Tab-separated table of C-alpha atoms in Angstrom:
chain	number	residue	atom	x	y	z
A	741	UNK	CA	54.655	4.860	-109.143
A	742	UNK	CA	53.260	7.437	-111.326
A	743	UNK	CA	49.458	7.860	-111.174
A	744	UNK	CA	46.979	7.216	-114.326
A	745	UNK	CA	47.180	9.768	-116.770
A	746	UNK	CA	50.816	11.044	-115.968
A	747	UNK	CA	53.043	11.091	-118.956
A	748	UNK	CA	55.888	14.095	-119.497
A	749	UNK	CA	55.209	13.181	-123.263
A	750	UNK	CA	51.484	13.197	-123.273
A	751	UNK	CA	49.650	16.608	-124.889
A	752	UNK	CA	46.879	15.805	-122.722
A	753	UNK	CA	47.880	18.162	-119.982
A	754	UNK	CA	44.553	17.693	-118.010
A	755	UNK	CA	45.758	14.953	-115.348
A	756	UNK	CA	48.785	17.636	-114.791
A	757	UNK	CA	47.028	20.661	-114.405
A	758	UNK	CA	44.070	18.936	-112.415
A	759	UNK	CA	46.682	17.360	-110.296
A	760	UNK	CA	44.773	17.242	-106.398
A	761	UNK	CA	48.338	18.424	-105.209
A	762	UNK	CA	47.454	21.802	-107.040
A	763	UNK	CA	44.477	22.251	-106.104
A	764	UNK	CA	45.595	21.946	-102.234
A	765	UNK	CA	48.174	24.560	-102.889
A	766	UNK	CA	45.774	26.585	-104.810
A	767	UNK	CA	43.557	26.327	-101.643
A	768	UNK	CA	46.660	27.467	-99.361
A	769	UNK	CA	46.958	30.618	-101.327
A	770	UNK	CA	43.292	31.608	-100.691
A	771	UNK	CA	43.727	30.212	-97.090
A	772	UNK	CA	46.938	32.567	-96.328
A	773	UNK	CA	45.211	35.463	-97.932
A	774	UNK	CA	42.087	35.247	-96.128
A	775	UNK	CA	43.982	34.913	-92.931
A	776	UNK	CA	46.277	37.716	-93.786
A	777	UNK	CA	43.068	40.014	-94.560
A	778	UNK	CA	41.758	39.154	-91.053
A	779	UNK	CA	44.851	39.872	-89.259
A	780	UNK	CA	44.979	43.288	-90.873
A	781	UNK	CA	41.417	43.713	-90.269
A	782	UNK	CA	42.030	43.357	-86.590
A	783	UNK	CA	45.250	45.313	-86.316
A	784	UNK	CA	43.676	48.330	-88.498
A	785	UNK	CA	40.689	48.273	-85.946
A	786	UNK	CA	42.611	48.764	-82.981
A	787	UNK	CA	45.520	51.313	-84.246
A	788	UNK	CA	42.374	53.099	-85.620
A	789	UNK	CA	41.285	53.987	-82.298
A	790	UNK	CA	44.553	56.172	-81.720
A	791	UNK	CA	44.075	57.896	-85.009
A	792	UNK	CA	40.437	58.993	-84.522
A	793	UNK	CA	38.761	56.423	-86.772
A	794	UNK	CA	35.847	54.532	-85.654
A	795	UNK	CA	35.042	51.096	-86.310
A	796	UNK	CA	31.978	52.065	-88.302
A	797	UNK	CA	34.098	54.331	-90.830
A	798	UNK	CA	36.446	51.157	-90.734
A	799	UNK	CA	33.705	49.723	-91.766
A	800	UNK	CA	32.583	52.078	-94.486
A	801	UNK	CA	36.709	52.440	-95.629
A	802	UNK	CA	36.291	47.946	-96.558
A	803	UNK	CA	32.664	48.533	-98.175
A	804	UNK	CA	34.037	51.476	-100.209
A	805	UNK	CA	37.217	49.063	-101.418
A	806	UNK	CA	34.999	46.105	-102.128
A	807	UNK	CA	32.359	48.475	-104.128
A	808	UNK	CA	35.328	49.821	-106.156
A	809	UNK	CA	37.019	46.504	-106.899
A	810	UNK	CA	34.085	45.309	-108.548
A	811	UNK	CA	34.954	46.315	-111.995
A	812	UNK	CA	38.280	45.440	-112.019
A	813	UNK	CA	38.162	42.538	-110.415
A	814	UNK	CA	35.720	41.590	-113.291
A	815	UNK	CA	38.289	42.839	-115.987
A	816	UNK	CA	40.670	40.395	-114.473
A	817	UNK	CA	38.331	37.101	-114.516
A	818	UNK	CA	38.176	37.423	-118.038
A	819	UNK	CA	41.752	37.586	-118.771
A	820	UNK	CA	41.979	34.723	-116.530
A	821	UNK	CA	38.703	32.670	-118.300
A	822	UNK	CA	40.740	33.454	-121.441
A	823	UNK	CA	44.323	31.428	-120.188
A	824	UNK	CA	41.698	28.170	-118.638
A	825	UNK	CA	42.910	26.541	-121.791
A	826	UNK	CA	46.169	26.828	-121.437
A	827	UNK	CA	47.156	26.570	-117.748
A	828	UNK	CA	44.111	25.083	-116.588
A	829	UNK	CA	42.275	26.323	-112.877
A	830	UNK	CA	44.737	25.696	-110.331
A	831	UNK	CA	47.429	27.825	-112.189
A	832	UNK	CA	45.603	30.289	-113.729
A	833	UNK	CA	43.785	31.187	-110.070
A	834	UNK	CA	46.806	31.866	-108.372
A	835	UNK	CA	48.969	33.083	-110.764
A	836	UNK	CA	47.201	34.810	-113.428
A	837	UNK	CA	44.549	35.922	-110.000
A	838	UNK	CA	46.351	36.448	-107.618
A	839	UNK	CA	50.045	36.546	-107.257
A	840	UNK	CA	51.350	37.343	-110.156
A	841	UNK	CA	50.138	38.714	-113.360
A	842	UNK	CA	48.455	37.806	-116.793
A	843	UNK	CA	51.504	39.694	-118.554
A	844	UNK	CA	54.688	38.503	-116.740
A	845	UNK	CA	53.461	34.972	-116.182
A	846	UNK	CA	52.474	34.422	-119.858
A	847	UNK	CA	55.454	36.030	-120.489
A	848	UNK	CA	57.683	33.265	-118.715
A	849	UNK	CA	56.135	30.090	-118.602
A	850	UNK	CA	56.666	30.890	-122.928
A	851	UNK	CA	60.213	31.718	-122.562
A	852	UNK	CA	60.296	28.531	-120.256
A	853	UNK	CA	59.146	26.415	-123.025
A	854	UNK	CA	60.807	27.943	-125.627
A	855	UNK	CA	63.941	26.744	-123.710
A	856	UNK	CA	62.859	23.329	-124.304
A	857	UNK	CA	62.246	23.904	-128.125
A	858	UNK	CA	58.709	23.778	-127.430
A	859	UNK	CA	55.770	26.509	-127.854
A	860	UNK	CA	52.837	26.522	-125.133
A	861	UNK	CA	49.582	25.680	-126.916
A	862	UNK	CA	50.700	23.719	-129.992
A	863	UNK	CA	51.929	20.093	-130.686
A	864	UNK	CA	55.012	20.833	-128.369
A	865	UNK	CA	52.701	21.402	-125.422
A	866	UNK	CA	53.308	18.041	-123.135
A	867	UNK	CA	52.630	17.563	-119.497
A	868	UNK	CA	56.818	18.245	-119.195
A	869	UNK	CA	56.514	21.501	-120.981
A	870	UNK	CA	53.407	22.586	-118.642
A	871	UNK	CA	55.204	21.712	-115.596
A	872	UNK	CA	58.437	23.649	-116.914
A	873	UNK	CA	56.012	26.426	-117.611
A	874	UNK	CA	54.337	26.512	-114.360
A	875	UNK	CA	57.535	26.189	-112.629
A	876	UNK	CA	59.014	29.216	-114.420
A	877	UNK	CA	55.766	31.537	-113.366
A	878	UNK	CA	56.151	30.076	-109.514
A	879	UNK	CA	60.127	30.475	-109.373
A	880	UNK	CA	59.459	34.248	-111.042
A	881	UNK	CA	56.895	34.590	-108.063
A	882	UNK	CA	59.370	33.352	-105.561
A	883	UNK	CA	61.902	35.511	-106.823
A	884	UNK	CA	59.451	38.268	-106.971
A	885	UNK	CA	58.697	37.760	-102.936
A	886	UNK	CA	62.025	37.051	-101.915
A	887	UNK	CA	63.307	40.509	-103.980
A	888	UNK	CA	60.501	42.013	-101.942
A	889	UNK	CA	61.352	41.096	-98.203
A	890	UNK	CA	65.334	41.228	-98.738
A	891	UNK	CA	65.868	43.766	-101.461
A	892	UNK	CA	63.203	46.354	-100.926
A	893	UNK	CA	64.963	48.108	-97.839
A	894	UNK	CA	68.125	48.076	-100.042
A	895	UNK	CA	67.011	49.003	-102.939
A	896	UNK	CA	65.488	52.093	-101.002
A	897	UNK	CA	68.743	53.178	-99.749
A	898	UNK	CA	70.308	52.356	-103.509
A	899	UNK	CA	67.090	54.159	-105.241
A	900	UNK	CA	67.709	57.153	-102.954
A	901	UNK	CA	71.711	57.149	-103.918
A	902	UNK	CA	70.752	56.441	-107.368
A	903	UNK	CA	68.080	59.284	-108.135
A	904	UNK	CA	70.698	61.551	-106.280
A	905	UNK	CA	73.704	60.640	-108.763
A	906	UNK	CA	71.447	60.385	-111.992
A	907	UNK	CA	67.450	60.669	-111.897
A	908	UNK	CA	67.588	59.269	-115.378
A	909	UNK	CA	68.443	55.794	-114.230
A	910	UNK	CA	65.649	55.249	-112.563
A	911	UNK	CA	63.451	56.070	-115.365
A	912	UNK	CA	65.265	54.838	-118.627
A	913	UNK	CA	66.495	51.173	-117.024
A	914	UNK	CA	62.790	49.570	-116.132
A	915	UNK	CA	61.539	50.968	-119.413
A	916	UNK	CA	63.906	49.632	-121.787
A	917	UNK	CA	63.924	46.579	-120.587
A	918	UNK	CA	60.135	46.348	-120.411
A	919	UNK	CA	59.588	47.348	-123.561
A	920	UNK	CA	62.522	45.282	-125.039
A	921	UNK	CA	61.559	42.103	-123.451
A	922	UNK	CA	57.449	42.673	-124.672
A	923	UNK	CA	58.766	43.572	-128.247
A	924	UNK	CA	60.528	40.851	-128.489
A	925	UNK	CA	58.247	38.435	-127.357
A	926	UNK	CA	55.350	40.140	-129.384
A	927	UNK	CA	58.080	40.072	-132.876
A	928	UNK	CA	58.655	36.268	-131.815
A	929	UNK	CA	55.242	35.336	-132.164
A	930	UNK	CA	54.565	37.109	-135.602
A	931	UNK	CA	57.332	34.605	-136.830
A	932	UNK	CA	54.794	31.302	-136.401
A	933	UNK	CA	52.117	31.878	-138.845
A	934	UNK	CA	50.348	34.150	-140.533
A	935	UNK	CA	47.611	33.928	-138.350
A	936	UNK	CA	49.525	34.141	-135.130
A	937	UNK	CA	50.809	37.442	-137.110
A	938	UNK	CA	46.847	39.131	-137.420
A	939	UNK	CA	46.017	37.640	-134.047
A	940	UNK	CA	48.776	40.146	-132.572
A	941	UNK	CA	48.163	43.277	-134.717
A	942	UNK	CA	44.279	42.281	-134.021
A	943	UNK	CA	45.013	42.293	-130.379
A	944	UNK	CA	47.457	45.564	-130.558
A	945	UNK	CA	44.655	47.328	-132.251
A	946	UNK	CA	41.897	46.707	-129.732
A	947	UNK	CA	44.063	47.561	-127.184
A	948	UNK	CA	45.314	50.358	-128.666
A	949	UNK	CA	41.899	51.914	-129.006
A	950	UNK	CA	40.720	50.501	-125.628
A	951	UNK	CA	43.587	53.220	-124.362
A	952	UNK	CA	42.294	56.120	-126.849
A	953	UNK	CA	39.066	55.934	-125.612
A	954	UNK	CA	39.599	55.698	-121.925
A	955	UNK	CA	41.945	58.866	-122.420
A	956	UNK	CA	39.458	60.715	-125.041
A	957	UNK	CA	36.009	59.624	-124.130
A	958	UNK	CA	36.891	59.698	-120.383
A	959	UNK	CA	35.988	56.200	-120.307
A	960	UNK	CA	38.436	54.726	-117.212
A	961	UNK	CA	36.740	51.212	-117.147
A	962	UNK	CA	38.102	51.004	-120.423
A	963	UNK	CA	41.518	51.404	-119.165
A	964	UNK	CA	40.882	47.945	-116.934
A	965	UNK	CA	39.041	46.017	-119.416
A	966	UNK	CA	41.366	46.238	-121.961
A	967	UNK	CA	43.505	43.334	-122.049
A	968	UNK	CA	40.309	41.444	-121.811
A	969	UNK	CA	38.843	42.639	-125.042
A	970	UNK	CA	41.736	42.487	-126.604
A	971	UNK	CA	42.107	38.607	-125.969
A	972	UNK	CA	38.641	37.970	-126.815
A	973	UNK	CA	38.584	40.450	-129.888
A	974	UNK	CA	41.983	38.481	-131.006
A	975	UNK	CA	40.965	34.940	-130.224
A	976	UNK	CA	37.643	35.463	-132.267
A	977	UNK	CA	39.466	36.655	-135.173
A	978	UNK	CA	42.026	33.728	-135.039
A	979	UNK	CA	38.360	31.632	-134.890
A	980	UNK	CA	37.475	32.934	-137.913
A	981	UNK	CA	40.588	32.735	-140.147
A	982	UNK	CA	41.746	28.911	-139.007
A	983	UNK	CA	37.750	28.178	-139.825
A	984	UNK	CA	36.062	30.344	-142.079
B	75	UNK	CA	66.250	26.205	-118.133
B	76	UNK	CA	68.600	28.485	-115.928
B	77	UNK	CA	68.581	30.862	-118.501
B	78	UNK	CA	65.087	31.609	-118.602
B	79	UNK	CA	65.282	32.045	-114.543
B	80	UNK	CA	68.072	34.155	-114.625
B	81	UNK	CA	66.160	36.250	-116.998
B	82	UNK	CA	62.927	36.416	-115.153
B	83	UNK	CA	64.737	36.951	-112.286
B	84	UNK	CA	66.570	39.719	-112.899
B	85	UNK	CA	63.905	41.588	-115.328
B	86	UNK	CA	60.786	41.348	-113.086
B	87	UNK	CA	62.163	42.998	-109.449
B	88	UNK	CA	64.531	45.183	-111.390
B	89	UNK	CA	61.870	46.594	-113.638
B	90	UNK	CA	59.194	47.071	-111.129
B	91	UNK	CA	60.673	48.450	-108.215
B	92	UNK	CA	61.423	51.609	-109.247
B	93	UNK	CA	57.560	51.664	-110.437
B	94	UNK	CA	56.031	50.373	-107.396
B	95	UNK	CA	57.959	51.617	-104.904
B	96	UNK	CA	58.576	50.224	-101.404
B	97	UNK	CA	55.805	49.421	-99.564
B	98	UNK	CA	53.547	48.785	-102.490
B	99	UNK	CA	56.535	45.747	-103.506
B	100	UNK	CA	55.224	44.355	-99.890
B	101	UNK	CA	51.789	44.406	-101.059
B	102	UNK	CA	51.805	43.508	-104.375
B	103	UNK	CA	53.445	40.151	-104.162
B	104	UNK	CA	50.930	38.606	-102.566
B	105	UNK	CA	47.654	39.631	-103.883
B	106	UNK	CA	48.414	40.957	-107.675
B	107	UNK	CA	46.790	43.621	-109.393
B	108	UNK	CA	48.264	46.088	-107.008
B	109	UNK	CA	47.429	49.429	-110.129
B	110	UNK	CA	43.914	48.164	-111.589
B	111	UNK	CA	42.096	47.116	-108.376
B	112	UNK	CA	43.920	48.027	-104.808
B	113	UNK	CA	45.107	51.461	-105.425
B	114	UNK	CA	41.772	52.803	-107.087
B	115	UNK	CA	39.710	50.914	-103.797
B	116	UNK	CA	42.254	52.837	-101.721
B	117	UNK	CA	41.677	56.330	-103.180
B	118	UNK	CA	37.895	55.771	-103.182
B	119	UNK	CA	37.572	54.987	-99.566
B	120	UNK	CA	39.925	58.322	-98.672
B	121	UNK	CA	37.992	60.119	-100.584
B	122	UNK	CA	34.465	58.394	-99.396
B	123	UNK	CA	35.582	59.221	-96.254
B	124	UNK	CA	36.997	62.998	-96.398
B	125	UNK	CA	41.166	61.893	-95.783
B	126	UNK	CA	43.613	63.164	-97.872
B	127	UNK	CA	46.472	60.553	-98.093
B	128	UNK	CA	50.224	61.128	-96.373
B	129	UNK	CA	48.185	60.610	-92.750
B	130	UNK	CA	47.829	58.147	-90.367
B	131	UNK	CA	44.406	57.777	-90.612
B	132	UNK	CA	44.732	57.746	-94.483
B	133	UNK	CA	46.830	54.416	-93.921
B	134	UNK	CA	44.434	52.564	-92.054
B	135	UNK	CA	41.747	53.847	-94.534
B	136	UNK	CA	43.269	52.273	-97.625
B	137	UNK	CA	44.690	49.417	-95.764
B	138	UNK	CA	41.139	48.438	-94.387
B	139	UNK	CA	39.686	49.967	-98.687
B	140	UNK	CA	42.804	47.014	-99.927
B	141	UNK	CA	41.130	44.258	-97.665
B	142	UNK	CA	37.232	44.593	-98.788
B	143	UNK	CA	38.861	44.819	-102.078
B	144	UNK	CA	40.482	41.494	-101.579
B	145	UNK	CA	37.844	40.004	-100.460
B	146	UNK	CA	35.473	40.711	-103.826
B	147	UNK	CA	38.366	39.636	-105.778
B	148	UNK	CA	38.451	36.128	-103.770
B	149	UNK	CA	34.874	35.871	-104.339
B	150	UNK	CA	35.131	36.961	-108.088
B	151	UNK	CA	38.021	33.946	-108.928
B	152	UNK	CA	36.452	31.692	-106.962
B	153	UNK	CA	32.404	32.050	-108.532
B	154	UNK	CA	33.510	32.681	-112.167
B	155	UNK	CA	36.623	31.263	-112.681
B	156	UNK	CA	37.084	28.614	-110.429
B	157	UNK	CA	33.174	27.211	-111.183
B	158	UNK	CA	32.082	29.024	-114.170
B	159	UNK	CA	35.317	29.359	-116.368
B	160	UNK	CA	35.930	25.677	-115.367
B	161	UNK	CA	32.725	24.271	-116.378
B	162	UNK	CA	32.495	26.890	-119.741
B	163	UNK	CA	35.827	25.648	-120.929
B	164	UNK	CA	34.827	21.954	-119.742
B	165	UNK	CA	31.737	22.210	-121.841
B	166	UNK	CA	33.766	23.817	-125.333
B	167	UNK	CA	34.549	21.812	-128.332
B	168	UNK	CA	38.008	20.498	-127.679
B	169	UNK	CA	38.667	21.997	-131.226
B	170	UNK	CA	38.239	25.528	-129.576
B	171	UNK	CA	40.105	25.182	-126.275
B	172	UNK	CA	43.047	23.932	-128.724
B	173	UNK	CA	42.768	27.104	-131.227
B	174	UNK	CA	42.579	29.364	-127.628
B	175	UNK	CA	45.627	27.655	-126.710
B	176	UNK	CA	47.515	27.979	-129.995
B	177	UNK	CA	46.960	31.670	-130.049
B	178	UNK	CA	46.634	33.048	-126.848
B	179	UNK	CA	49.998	34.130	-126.478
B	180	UNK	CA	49.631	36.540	-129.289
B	181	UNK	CA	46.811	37.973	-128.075
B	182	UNK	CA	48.128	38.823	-124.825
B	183	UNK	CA	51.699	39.901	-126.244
B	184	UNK	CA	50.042	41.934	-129.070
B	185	UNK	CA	47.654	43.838	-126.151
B	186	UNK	CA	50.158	43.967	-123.382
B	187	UNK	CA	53.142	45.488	-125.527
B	188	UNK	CA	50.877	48.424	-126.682
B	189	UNK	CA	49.539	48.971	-122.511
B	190	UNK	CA	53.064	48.979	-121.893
B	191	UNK	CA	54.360	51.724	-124.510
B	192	UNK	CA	51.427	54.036	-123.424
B	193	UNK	CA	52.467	53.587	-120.059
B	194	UNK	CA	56.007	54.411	-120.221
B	195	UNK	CA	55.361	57.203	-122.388
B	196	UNK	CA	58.304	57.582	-124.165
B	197	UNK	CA	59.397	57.803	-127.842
B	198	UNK	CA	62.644	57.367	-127.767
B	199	UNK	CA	63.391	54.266	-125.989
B	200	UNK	CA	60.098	52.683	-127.496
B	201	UNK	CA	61.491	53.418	-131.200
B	202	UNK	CA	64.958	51.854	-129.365
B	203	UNK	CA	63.669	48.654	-127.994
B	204	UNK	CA	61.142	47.778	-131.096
B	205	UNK	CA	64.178	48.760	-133.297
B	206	UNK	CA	66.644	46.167	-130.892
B	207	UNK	CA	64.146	43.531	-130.723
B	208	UNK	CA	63.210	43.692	-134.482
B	209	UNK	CA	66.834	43.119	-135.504
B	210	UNK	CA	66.889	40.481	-133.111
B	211	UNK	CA	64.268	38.852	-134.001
B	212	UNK	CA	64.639	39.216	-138.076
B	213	UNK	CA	68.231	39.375	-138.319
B	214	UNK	CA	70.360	37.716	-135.307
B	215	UNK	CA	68.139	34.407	-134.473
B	216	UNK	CA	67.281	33.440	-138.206
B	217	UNK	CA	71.299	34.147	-138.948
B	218	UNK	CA	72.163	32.141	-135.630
B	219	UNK	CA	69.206	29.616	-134.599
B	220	UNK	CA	71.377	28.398	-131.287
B	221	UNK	CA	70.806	31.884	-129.829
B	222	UNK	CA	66.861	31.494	-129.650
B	223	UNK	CA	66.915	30.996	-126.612
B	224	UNK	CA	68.458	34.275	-125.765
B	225	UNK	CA	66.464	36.362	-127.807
B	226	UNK	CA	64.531	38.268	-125.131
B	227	UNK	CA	67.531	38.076	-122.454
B	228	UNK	CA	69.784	39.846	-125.284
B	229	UNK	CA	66.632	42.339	-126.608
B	230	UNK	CA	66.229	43.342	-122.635
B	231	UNK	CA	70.041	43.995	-122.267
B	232	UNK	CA	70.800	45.720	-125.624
B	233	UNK	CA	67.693	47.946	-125.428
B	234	UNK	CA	68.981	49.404	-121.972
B	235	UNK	CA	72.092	49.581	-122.795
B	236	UNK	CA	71.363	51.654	-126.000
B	237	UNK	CA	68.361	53.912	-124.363
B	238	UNK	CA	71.015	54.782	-121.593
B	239	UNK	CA	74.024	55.669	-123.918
B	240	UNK	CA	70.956	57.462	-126.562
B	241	UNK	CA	69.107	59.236	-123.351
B	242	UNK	CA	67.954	62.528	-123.596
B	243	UNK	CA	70.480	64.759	-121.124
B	244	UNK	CA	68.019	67.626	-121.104
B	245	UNK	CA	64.650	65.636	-119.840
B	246	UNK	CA	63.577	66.600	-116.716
B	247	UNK	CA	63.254	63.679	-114.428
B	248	UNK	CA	59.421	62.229	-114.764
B	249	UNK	CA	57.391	60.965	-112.039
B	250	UNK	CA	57.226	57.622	-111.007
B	251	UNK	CA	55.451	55.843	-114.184
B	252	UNK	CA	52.272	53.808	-112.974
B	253	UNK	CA	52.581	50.300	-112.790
B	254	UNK	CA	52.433	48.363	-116.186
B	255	UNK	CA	51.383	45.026	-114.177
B	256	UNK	CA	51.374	43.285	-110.820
């Protein structure tokens, strides 16, 4: 039977998103990772021999990357402190961290629940909508991996036909439909409340001038730590309207 | 349910692998953050170590740049957000992790919609696809609530359909934008 605390009706989505199950697969992901790294490691070390590189500038080549990642990989914690609420550890470490992406996977577990007549977050948010949610992200990742070991090669033949026929197809396709999709999830979400309406313009704006002053002041951290400030700056605002 | 798949489905490889490219779609489905954190690491390192990239050698640099960089990212999720993000949000009001949850969507849509119009840097179809989902969203779905559902699906299909037929003929071709995401 169903252990304590399960209940597809129940808003408490704790006993869900603590589950032990995800936590083990949340520990797989790091596992496969870390073994993956290794491998690499190994194989880079001994083609490197062949293409005069020693093991020392091997060496050097993983401090450099780790020394470099430590500002982004910074910028991304707090996006991903920022969703604990809502999709709890297990999820938000290895999709918001690692596989997939704050945007895309916010993006669909809410189109998920909106499928269900329910918003993630508010009254509507059960265990059932959570798991729908969650699902969505890890069938979009699934999708995503499967696109990338069968499609790839043919989409390289395809994107090589394609740019031949029309270069413009290549270029106007992915950003419409970006840009369509995030508008209309953005315009959706002004439709709530008022506040949901300032927490979005709020959010726009610090992003917005995130970007201006990476590109004027020649600030490029901004660039990464944008969507971070922009959820905090936002969330802070939304604070202080529902309270103040 | 299927809808929202078929959606995701279709959007997410479509859209991105014309951005990313081949072998960074290998990369980038496992480990994430393929533009903020790998590519920067990987440009570093050739650069730290006098390669210019296109060689052999260059390939093994960033590979072996991509793996240290993994490795402080592990160590980043696991320290402070798999202990200290738990515990912070453990340790909040319940009040507060509920008003986070109620409005965290806008706050990433609001942020990421704006990263995403810089990136693609272009007028015309961002005027298109904020007109298309606008309409959309204050026209179509309050006139017919049953289509909800297929708000974004419609907004995504409409938009590309009306920034291909509206496309400038005399742009020359643009190099490959940088990655809005993954």
């Amino acid at each position: 039977m169903l252990p304590t605390g399960i209940d597809p009706n129940s808003t408490e989505i704790l006993p869900v998103a603590f589950h032990p199950v995800l936590w083990v697969a949340a520990a797989g992901v790091f596992a496969v990772i870390i073994l993956q790294s290794v491998i690499y490691l190994r194989a880079i070390r001994r083609a490197g021999a062949a293409a005069d590189l020693t093991d020392q500038q091997v060496s050097r080549a993983v401090r450099a990357g780790a020394v470099a990642a430590i500002g982004p990989s910074l910028a991304v914690a707090l996006v991903a402190i920022s969703l604990l609420p809502l999709f709890a550890t297990p999820a938000v470490l290895t999709r918001i961290g690692l596989v997939g992406s704050a945007a895309f996977d916010v993006a669909a577990a809410g189109l998920a629940a909106g499928t269900q007549d329910a918003q993630l977050g508010g009254p509507t948010y059960t265990q059932k909508i959570f798991a729908i949610g969650f699902a969505a992200m890890t069938l979009g990742g699934i999708v995503w991996m499967l696109s990338a070991l069968i499609l790839t090669p043919i989409l390289s033949k395809g994107d090589q036909t394609l740019r031949k026929v029309n270069p413009a197809v290549m270029t106007v396709v992915p950003a419409a439909a970006l840009l369509g999709a995030f508008f209309t999830l953005a315009l959706a979400e002004t439709t709530k409340s008022p506040v949901h309406l300032v927490t979005l313009l709020v959010s726009a704006a610090t992003m917005g001038l995130c970007l201006l002053g990476a590109k004027y002041l020649k600030k490029s951290w901004l660039h990464e730590w944008g969507l971070g400030f922009a959820i905090v700056v936002a969330l802070a605002v939304a604070y202080f309207m529902t309270t103040g | 349910m299927i809808a929202t798949f078929g959606v995701i489905a279709i959007v997410e490889p479509i859209a991105y692998y014309p951005i990313l490219g081949r072998s960074a779609m290998y990369q980038a489905f496992m480990i994430g953050n393929i533009a903020n954190k790998l590519l920067p690491a990987a440009l570093i390192a050739q650069t730290d170590l006098d390669e210019r990239p296109g060689t052999r050698r260059a390939e093994l640099i960033a590979g072996a740049a991509i793996i240290g960089a993994v490795y402080i990212h592990l160590v980043t999720l696991v320290v402070l957000v798999g202990l200290l993000g738990t515990w912070l949000v453990g340790s909040l009001p319940p009040d507060l992790i509920g008003l986070a949850r109620l409005y965290i969507l806008p706050a990433v849509f609001g942020a990421v919609t704006v990263q995403a119009v810089v990136t693609m840097r272009n007028v015309r179809i961002t005027v298109i696809a904020a007109v298309v989902a606008a309409v959309i969203t204050f026209l179509v779905v309050p006139l017919v609530p049953a289509l909800t559902n297929f708000a974004t699906a419609m907004a995504v299909i409409i938009s590309i359909v009306v920034a291909w037929v509206a496309r400038s003929r005399t742009d020359a071709p643009p190099a490959a934008p940088p990655s809005a995401g993954h």
